[in-house]
Tab-separated table of C-alpha atoms in Angstrom:
chain	number	residue	atom	x	y	z
G	1	MET	CA	-0.060	0.152	-0.003
G	2	THR	CA	0.967	3.424	-0.516
G	3	VAL	CA	2.034	5.238	2.852
G	4	ASN	CA	1.733	8.986	2.776
G	5	ARG	CA	1.480	10.254	6.466
G	6	VAL	CA	2.720	8.344	9.418
G	7	GLY	CA	1.549	9.286	12.958
G	8	LEU	CA	3.998	8.110	15.714
G	9	VAL	CA	2.785	7.166	19.199
G	10	VAL	CA	5.525	6.709	21.628
G	11	HIS	CA	5.881	5.683	25.149
G	12	GLY	CA	8.329	8.234	26.215
G	13	GLY	CA	9.113	6.725	29.434
G	14	ARG	CA	10.985	3.841	27.842
G	15	PRO	CA	14.470	4.501	26.160
G	16	GLU	CA	14.147	1.774	23.586
G	17	ALA	CA	10.978	3.115	22.353
G	18	VAL	CA	12.567	6.486	21.753
G	19	ALA	CA	15.363	4.606	19.937
G	20	ALA	CA	12.731	2.837	18.011
G	21	ALA	CA	10.964	6.179	16.869
G	22	GLY	CA	14.235	7.457	15.613
G	23	THR	CA	14.293	4.303	13.164
G	24	VAL	CA	10.646	5.259	12.123
G	25	ARG	CA	11.718	8.966	11.619
G	26	ASP	CA	14.568	7.994	9.527
G	27	TRP	CA	12.844	5.468	7.143
G	28	CYS	CA	10.308	8.225	6.431
G	29	VAL	CA	12.835	10.486	5.473
G	30	GLU	CA	14.514	7.906	3.046
G	31	TYR	CA	11.090	7.158	1.728
G	32	GLY	CA	9.514	10.891	1.531
G	33	VAL	CA	6.872	10.180	3.874
G	34	ALA	CA	5.364	12.626	6.288
G	35	CYS	CA	6.054	11.797	9.813
G	36	LYS	CA	4.399	13.436	12.589
G	37	ASP	CA	4.576	12.498	16.506
G	38	VAL	CA	1.253	12.246	18.110
G	39	ASP	CA	1.749	13.651	21.666
G	40	VAL	CA	-1.472	12.859	23.473
G	41	TRP	CA	0.040	14.277	26.777
G	42	ALA	CA	1.014	17.606	25.134
G	43	ASP	CA	0.778	20.936	26.982
G	44	GLY	CA	-0.358	18.950	30.272
G	45	GLY	CA	-3.928	18.506	29.045
G	46	ARG	CA	-5.665	16.110	26.940
G	47	HIS	CA	-7.495	16.389	23.214
G	48	SER	CA	-10.273	14.209	21.606
G	49	ALA	CA	-9.144	11.589	19.189
G	50	ARG	CA	-10.258	13.377	16.176
G	51	GLN	CA	-8.213	16.773	17.632
G	52	GLU	CA	-5.034	14.579	17.788
G	53	VAL	CA	-5.244	13.024	14.447
G	54	ALA	CA	-6.067	16.269	12.747
G	55	ALA	CA	-2.994	17.882	14.273
G	56	ALA	CA	-0.974	14.945	13.016
G	57	GLY	CA	-2.162	15.546	9.588
G	58	ASP	CA	-4.397	12.617	9.453
G	59	PRO	CA	-1.962	10.011	9.096
G	60	ASP	CA	-3.199	6.701	7.017
G	61	LEU	CA	-0.699	4.690	9.184
G	62	VAL	CA	-0.435	4.817	13.077
G	63	VAL	CA	2.638	3.456	14.516
G	64	THR	CA	2.726	2.617	18.359
G	65	LEU	CA	5.931	2.006	20.199
G	66	GLY	CA	5.389	0.566	23.639
G	67	GLY	CA	3.316	-1.940	24.974
G	68	ASP	CA	-0.509	-2.448	25.160
G	69	GLY	CA	-1.137	0.673	26.587
G	70	THR	CA	0.633	2.721	24.100
G	71	PHE	CA	-1.135	0.606	21.281
G	72	LEU	CA	-4.769	1.220	22.912
G	73	ARG	CA	-3.876	5.016	22.500
G	74	GLY	CA	-2.639	4.631	18.945
G	75	ALA	CA	-5.895	2.485	18.236
G	76	ARG	CA	-8.031	5.414	19.599
G	77	LEU	CA	-6.579	7.668	17.191
G	78	ALA	CA	-6.539	5.205	14.206
G	79	ALA	CA	-10.005	4.619	14.637
G	80	ALA	CA	-11.054	8.227	14.282
G	81	ALA	CA	-8.945	8.654	11.286
G	82	ASP	CA	-9.901	5.133	9.512
G	83	ALA	CA	-6.315	4.568	9.486
G	84	LEU	CA	-4.075	1.184	9.762
G	85	VAL	CA	-2.415	0.608	12.994
G	86	LEU	CA	0.917	-0.822	13.533
G	87	GLY	CA	2.164	-1.816	17.021
G	88	VAL	CA	5.817	-2.597	18.059
G	89	ASP	CA	5.897	-4.392	21.306
G	90	LEU	CA	8.211	-3.120	23.912
G	91	GLY	CA	5.632	-4.617	26.574
G	92	ARG	CA	5.711	-7.376	28.750
G	93	VAL	CA	2.424	-9.085	28.780
G	94	GLY	CA	0.696	-7.659	25.886
G	95	PHE	CA	-1.683	-9.043	23.089
G	96	LEU	CA	-2.023	-6.209	20.940
G	97	THR	CA	1.251	-5.472	19.436
G	98	GLU	CA	2.586	-7.045	16.205
G	99	VAL	CA	6.324	-6.922	15.934
G	100	PRO	CA	9.150	-6.737	18.216
G	101	MET	CA	11.454	-3.509	18.168
G	102	THR	CA	14.132	-5.243	16.139
G	103	GLY	CA	11.852	-5.571	13.360
G	104	VAL	CA	10.420	-1.982	13.030
G	105	ARG	CA	12.335	-1.131	9.748
G	106	THR	CA	11.366	-4.689	8.307
G	107	ALA	CA	7.614	-4.146	9.128
G	108	LEU	CA	7.623	-0.728	7.581
G	109	ASP	CA	9.039	-2.246	4.400
G	110	ALA	CA	6.393	-4.621	4.359
G	111	VAL	CA	3.536	-2.354	4.637
G	112	HIS	CA	5.309	-0.089	2.129
G	113	GLU	CA	5.556	-3.113	-0.277
G	114	GLY	CA	1.873	-4.430	0.607
G	115	ARG	CA	3.243	-7.521	2.065
G	116	LEU	CA	0.447	-7.535	4.929
G	117	ALA	CA	-2.884	-8.420	5.982
G	118	VAL	CA	-5.092	-5.954	7.582
G	119	GLU	CA	-7.045	-7.388	10.430
G	120	GLU	CA	-10.095	-5.847	11.600
G	121	ARG	CA	-11.086	-5.615	15.230
G	122	MET	CA	-14.588	-5.284	16.764
G	123	LEU	CA	-14.987	-1.849	18.728
G	124	LEU	CA	-17.420	-0.849	21.236
G	125	THR	CA	-19.380	2.506	21.140
G	126	MET	CA	-21.926	4.463	23.647
G	127	ARG	CA	-25.209	6.171	24.024
G	128	ALA	CA	-25.878	7.656	27.451
G	129	SER	CA	-28.987	9.262	29.217
G	130	ARG	CA	-26.880	12.763	29.348
G	131	ARG	CA	-23.517	13.983	28.370
G	132	LEU	CA	-20.658	12.434	30.315
G	133	GLU	CA	-18.843	15.162	32.777
G	134	ILE	CA	-16.387	14.747	35.379
G	135	PRO	CA	-17.345	17.071	38.530
G	136	ALA	CA	-14.532	19.312	39.547
G	137	ASP	CA	-14.733	18.461	43.010
G	138	ILE	CA	-13.633	14.949	42.639
G	139	GLU	CA	-10.962	15.376	39.654
G	140	ALA	CA	-8.124	15.011	41.645
G	141	LEU	CA	-9.556	11.812	42.813
G	142	MET	CA	-9.963	10.656	39.332
G	143	ARG	CA	-6.202	11.270	38.389
G	144	TYR	CA	-4.808	8.077	40.198
G	145	GLY	CA	-1.281	9.733	39.777
G	146	ARG	CA	-1.206	8.938	36.016
G	147	GLY	CA	-1.367	12.165	34.517
G	148	PRO	CA	-4.136	14.504	33.079
G	149	LEU	CA	-7.566	13.137	32.331
G	150	LEU	CA	-8.931	12.554	28.734
G	151	PRO	CA	-11.681	15.420	28.064
G	152	PRO	CA	-15.255	14.881	28.267
G	153	THR	CA	-16.689	12.827	25.586
G	154	SER	CA	-18.088	14.588	22.796
G	155	VAL	CA	-21.480	13.956	20.972
G	156	ARG	CA	-21.545	12.357	17.746
G	157	PRO	CA	-23.154	14.528	15.100
G	158	ASP	CA	-23.919	11.822	12.804
G	159	CYS	CA	-26.555	10.166	15.397
G	160	GLU	CA	-30.165	10.728	16.253
G	161	THR	CA	-30.723	12.174	19.614
G	162	GLY	CA	-33.408	12.783	21.960
G	163	GLY	CA	-35.928	10.597	23.789
G	164	GLU	CA	-35.272	7.134	25.270
G	165	TRP	CA	-32.582	6.560	22.560
G	166	GLY	CA	-30.178	9.252	24.923
G	167	VAL	CA	-27.193	10.673	23.654
G	168	PRO	CA	-24.724	9.256	21.341
G	169	LEU	CA	-21.026	9.496	22.293
G	170	ASP	CA	-18.191	9.838	20.025
G	171	VAL	CA	-16.319	6.928	21.761
G	172	ALA	CA	-14.438	4.075	20.304
G	173	ALA	CA	-13.443	1.298	22.835
G	174	LEU	CA	-11.143	-1.527	21.488
G	175	ASN	CA	-10.989	-3.407	24.982
G	176	ASP	CA	-13.769	-2.350	27.212
G	177	VAL	CA	-16.377	0.197	28.570
G	178	VAL	CA	-16.199	-0.080	32.702
G	179	LEU	CA	-18.722	1.413	35.236
G	180	GLU	CA	-17.027	1.625	38.574
G	181	LYS	CA	-17.286	2.666	42.193
G	182	LEU	CA	-15.907	6.106	43.223
G	183	ALA	CA	-16.005	5.378	46.976
G	184	ARG	CA	-13.797	2.504	48.453
G	185	ASP	CA	-16.361	1.612	50.986
G	186	ARG	CA	-19.403	1.647	48.627
G	187	GLN	CA	-20.186	-0.433	45.622
G	188	VAL	CA	-22.278	0.649	42.701
G	189	SER	CA	-25.744	-0.520	42.512
G	190	VAL	CA	-26.737	-1.029	38.858
G	191	GLY	CA	-29.661	-2.849	36.770
G	192	VAL	CA	-27.978	-4.936	33.690
G	193	TYR	CA	-29.973	-5.170	30.676
G	194	ILE	CA	-29.077	-7.245	27.660
G	195	SER	CA	-31.097	-6.724	24.246
G	196	GLY	CA	-33.397	-4.808	26.014
G	197	ARG	CA	-34.192	-6.901	28.937
G	198	LEU	CA	-33.365	-7.084	32.447
G	199	LEU	CA	-30.667	-9.798	33.285
G	200	ALA	CA	-30.253	-8.740	37.015
G	201	SER	CA	-29.420	-5.828	39.514
G	202	TYR	CA	-26.117	-5.991	40.509
G	203	SER	CA	-24.065	-4.570	43.419
G	204	ALA	CA	-20.602	-4.805	42.491
G	205	ASP	CA	-16.915	-3.049	42.424
G	206	ALA	CA	-17.280	-2.558	38.688
G	207	LEU	CA	-19.394	-3.736	35.677
G	208	LEU	CA	-17.759	-3.992	32.418
G	209	VAL	CA	-18.568	-5.006	28.710
G	210	ALA	CA	-15.390	-5.918	26.707
G	211	THR	CA	-14.696	-6.844	23.303
G	212	PRO	CA	-13.162	-10.077	22.114
G	213	THR	CA	-9.991	-8.351	22.145
G	214	GLY	CA	-10.404	-7.060	25.676
G	215	SER	CA	-11.437	-10.315	27.026
G	216	THR	CA	-7.704	-10.795	28.026
G	217	ALA	CA	-7.609	-7.697	29.848
G	218	TYR	CA	-9.719	-6.474	32.517
G	219	SER	CA	-12.563	-9.061	32.281
G	220	PHE	CA	-9.938	-12.026	32.227
G	221	ALA	CA	-8.524	-10.651	35.518
G	222	ALA	CA	-12.103	-10.393	36.923
G	223	GLY	CA	-12.702	-14.006	35.998
G	224	GLY	CA	-14.113	-13.506	32.523
G	225	PRO	CA	-13.789	-15.762	29.340
G	226	VAL	CA	-10.825	-15.990	26.703
G	227	VAL	CA	-12.665	-14.683	23.602
G	228	SER	CA	-10.618	-15.289	20.137
G	229	PRO	CA	-10.137	-11.480	18.855
G	230	ARG	CA	-11.570	-13.004	15.487
G	231	ALA	CA	-15.047	-13.483	17.202
G	232	GLU	CA	-17.902	-10.907	17.386
G	233	ALA	CA	-19.303	-10.560	20.481
G	234	LEU	CA	-19.948	-8.512	23.764
G	235	VAL	CA	-18.491	-9.812	27.121
G	236	PHE	CA	-20.280	-8.618	30.222
G	237	THR	CA	-18.431	-9.257	33.366
G	238	PRO	CA	-19.511	-7.894	36.993
G	239	VAL	CA	-16.296	-7.329	39.199
G	240	ALA	CA	-16.780	-8.523	43.127
G	241	PRO	CA	-20.643	-8.775	42.893
G	242	HIS	CA	-22.401	-9.161	46.115
G	243	MET	CA	-24.430	-11.929	44.931
G	244	THR	CA	-24.315	-15.799	43.741
G	245	PHE	CA	-24.381	-15.253	40.270
G	246	ASP	CA	-20.822	-14.266	39.195
G	247	ARG	CA	-20.250	-15.242	36.000
G	248	SER	CA	-19.814	-13.413	32.628
G	249	VAL	CA	-22.541	-13.199	29.731
G	250	VAL	CA	-21.319	-13.417	26.202
G	251	ALA	CA	-23.864	-11.637	23.975
G	252	ALA	CA	-24.237	-11.105	20.131
G	253	PRO	CA	-23.037	-8.064	18.595
G	254	ASP	CA	-26.355	-6.869	17.904
G	255	GLU	CA	-27.534	-7.403	21.503
G	256	PRO	CA	-26.315	-3.988	23.318
G	257	VAL	CA	-25.606	-4.064	26.959
G	258	GLY	CA	-27.335	-1.395	29.183
G	259	LEU	CA	-26.315	-0.188	32.526
G	260	ARG	CA	-28.657	1.740	34.888
G	261	VAL	CA	-27.399	3.503	38.100
G	262	LEU	CA	-29.961	2.528	40.716
G	263	GLU	CA	-31.637	5.004	43.439
G	264	ARG	CA	-29.761	4.009	46.580
G	265	SER	CA	-26.464	3.888	44.570
G	266	GLY	CA	-23.467	6.171	45.009
G	267	ARG	CA	-21.867	7.850	41.857
G	268	ALA	CA	-19.759	5.863	39.580
G	269	ALA	CA	-17.086	6.487	36.970
G	270	VAL	CA	-17.229	5.357	33.331
G	271	SER	CA	-14.325	4.416	31.730
G	272	VAL	CA	-13.156	3.590	28.474
G	273	ASP	CA	-10.387	1.496	27.474
G	274	GLY	CA	-8.642	2.196	30.943
G	275	GLN	CA	-9.466	6.311	30.992
G	276	VAL	CA	-11.940	7.908	33.189
G	277	ARG	CA	-14.039	9.628	30.926
G	278	GLY	CA	-17.206	10.768	32.931
G	279	VAL	CA	-19.015	10.412	36.086
G	280	ILE	CA	-22.564	9.536	36.289
G	281	GLY	CA	-25.268	8.878	39.497
G	282	PRO	CA	-28.582	7.434	40.341
G	283	GLY	CA	-30.824	7.472	37.382
G	284	ASP	CA	-28.343	7.897	34.768
G	285	TRP	CA	-27.518	5.174	32.024
G	286	ILE	CA	-25.185	4.028	29.392
G	287	GLY	CA	-25.697	1.735	26.511
G	288	VAL	CA	-22.882	-0.140	25.342
G	289	TYR	CA	-23.167	-0.951	21.509
G	290	ALA	CA	-20.747	-2.756	18.720
G	291	ALA	CA	-19.659	0.011	16.796
G	292	PRO	CA	-20.254	0.332	13.221
G	293	ARG	CA	-16.741	1.058	12.258
G	294	ARG	CA	-13.719	-1.419	13.128
G	295	LEU	CA	-10.187	-0.745	14.080
G	296	ARG	CA	-7.905	-1.816	11.115
G	297	ALA	CA	-4.575	-3.475	12.554
G	298	VAL	CA	-1.537	-4.554	10.315
G	299	ARG	CA	-0.787	-8.135	10.209
G	300	LEU	CA	2.593	-9.333	8.710
G	301	GLY	CA	1.722	-13.178	9.363
G	302	PRO	CA	-0.680	-15.296	10.693
G	303	MET	CA	-1.937	-13.919	14.223
G	304	ASP	CA	-0.901	-16.879	16.765
G	305	PHE	CA	-3.282	-15.936	19.320
G	306	TYR	CA	-3.318	-18.894	21.305
G	307	GLY	CA	0.328	-19.575	21.485
G	308	ARG	CA	0.487	-16.008	22.817
G	309	LEU	CA	-1.857	-16.906	25.472
G	310	ARG	CA	-0.011	-20.017	26.263
G	311	GLU	CA	3.230	-17.736	26.689
G	312	ARG	CA	1.722	-14.862	28.077
G	313	MET	CA	-0.257	-16.444	30.905
G	314	ASN	CA	2.479	-19.042	31.333
G	315	LEU	CA	0.161	-22.106	30.874
G	316	THR	CA	1.796	-25.180	31.974
G	317	ASP	CA	0.779	-28.844	31.299
G	318	ALA	CA	-0.828	-30.594	33.853
G	319	PRO	CA	1.472	-32.969	35.723
G	320	ALA	CA	-1.175	-35.756	35.574
G	321	ALA	CA	-1.799	-35.285	31.689
G	322	VAL	CA	1.713	-36.026	30.792
G	323	ALA	CA	2.760	-38.359	33.898
G	324	ASP	CA	2.384	-41.614	31.779
G	325	GLY	CA	3.271	-41.000	28.011
G	326	ALA	CA	4.500	-38.057	25.682
G	327	PRO	CA	3.423	-34.658	26.256
G	328	ALA	CA	1.126	-33.296	23.354
G	329	PRO	CA	2.992	-31.777	20.345
G	330	LEU	CA	3.706	-28.025	19.914
G	331	TRP	CA	5.395	-26.430	17.097
G	332	PRO	CA	5.787	-22.903	16.045
G	333	VAL	CA	3.046	-21.497	13.929
G	334	SER	CA	5.519	-20.946	11.066
G	335	SER	CA	6.041	-24.673	10.985
G	336	PRO	CA	3.437	-27.305	9.523
G	337	PRO	CA	1.690	-29.413	12.265
G	338	PRO	CA	1.963	-32.969	12.608
G	339	GLY	CA	0.207	-34.839	9.849
G	340	ASP	CA	-2.723	-36.296	12.031
G	341	LEU	CA	-3.164	-32.802	13.230
G	342	ALA	CA	-2.886	-31.184	9.445
G	343	HIS	CA	-6.878	-30.428	9.626
G	344	LEU	CA	-6.227	-28.339	12.647
G	345	ALA	CA	-3.722	-25.914	11.204
G	346	MET	CA	-4.445	-21.995	11.401
G	347	PRO	CA	-6.135	-20.269	8.503
G	348	VAL	CA	-4.133	-19.051	5.907
G	349	SER	CA	-3.341	-15.327	5.982
G	350	PRO	CA	-5.050	-13.291	3.464
G	351	ALA	CA	-1.678	-11.919	2.405
G	352	ALA	CA	-0.049	-15.226	1.715
G	353	ARG	CA	-3.197	-16.351	-0.171
G	354	PRO	CA	-1.914	-16.949	-4.114
């Protein structure tokens, strides 16, 4: 593909990320490609994704240099610009990034020459009973020592508003949307609706709706299922609920999840991909939907999600399973499987098909 403009999102606290950014800039100079750093922490404040991509000249490729957190920042920008995103891995337990730091230049060459596959990932969007705002009296509490907050979510101009539909928010979440308690000593009480029907009323530390991509993030830590990132689903997971039913529910992509804060509940924070975007109180609600657009991620080879799951989660074989015989065969994704397992091989990447 033709790359005209590159946006760089760099984890500035990692020297190796800063060094890799220099490699990207040198490549852009060599190929006459415009390159702009997207500093999402500029001027001590945060800007909307559309403001940031506009300042970066509307890149057609966003390159992230860091771990999954950095990738999420870049994904937010790429989704707003309908750009491709390429993640360079400098993290420790990430599932999202694509290439190691040492392969940055090779990866850019592959993109430039069209030797890539584009993997589409499901995103979430939201409606709410009102615009999300962060009250001034609790802003310090919401910082969590990690720097300035993102601005309140803007309203999407292309959606119908009013009535029971609520306000359509300009949000694209790759991992999850979370409704969580503010006070340490008080849980949130929330009525949970799936596809318009009441599932149950929960009292919990948090309630989250994740994409398949986000199933290995907060949802997994809360006991949720691992879902293939190629799947299409909404994963609802309660966090530390005070009730017997504490399981996740996996809904179809056309079955939105509604969360209504109940009368006796305290205020709750709304977080999108780990960033607090507003606070709501009793009587307010949010609806989480599958977004109409998808994130377009660069893949240079087959996505070995299950191999990465085994590696990242340090999965080991049960001693009883291998005590009396040979262990199950394990092979690199780049090698053919044993003959009797050939029918289980991963699908061929679109870029590799003749």
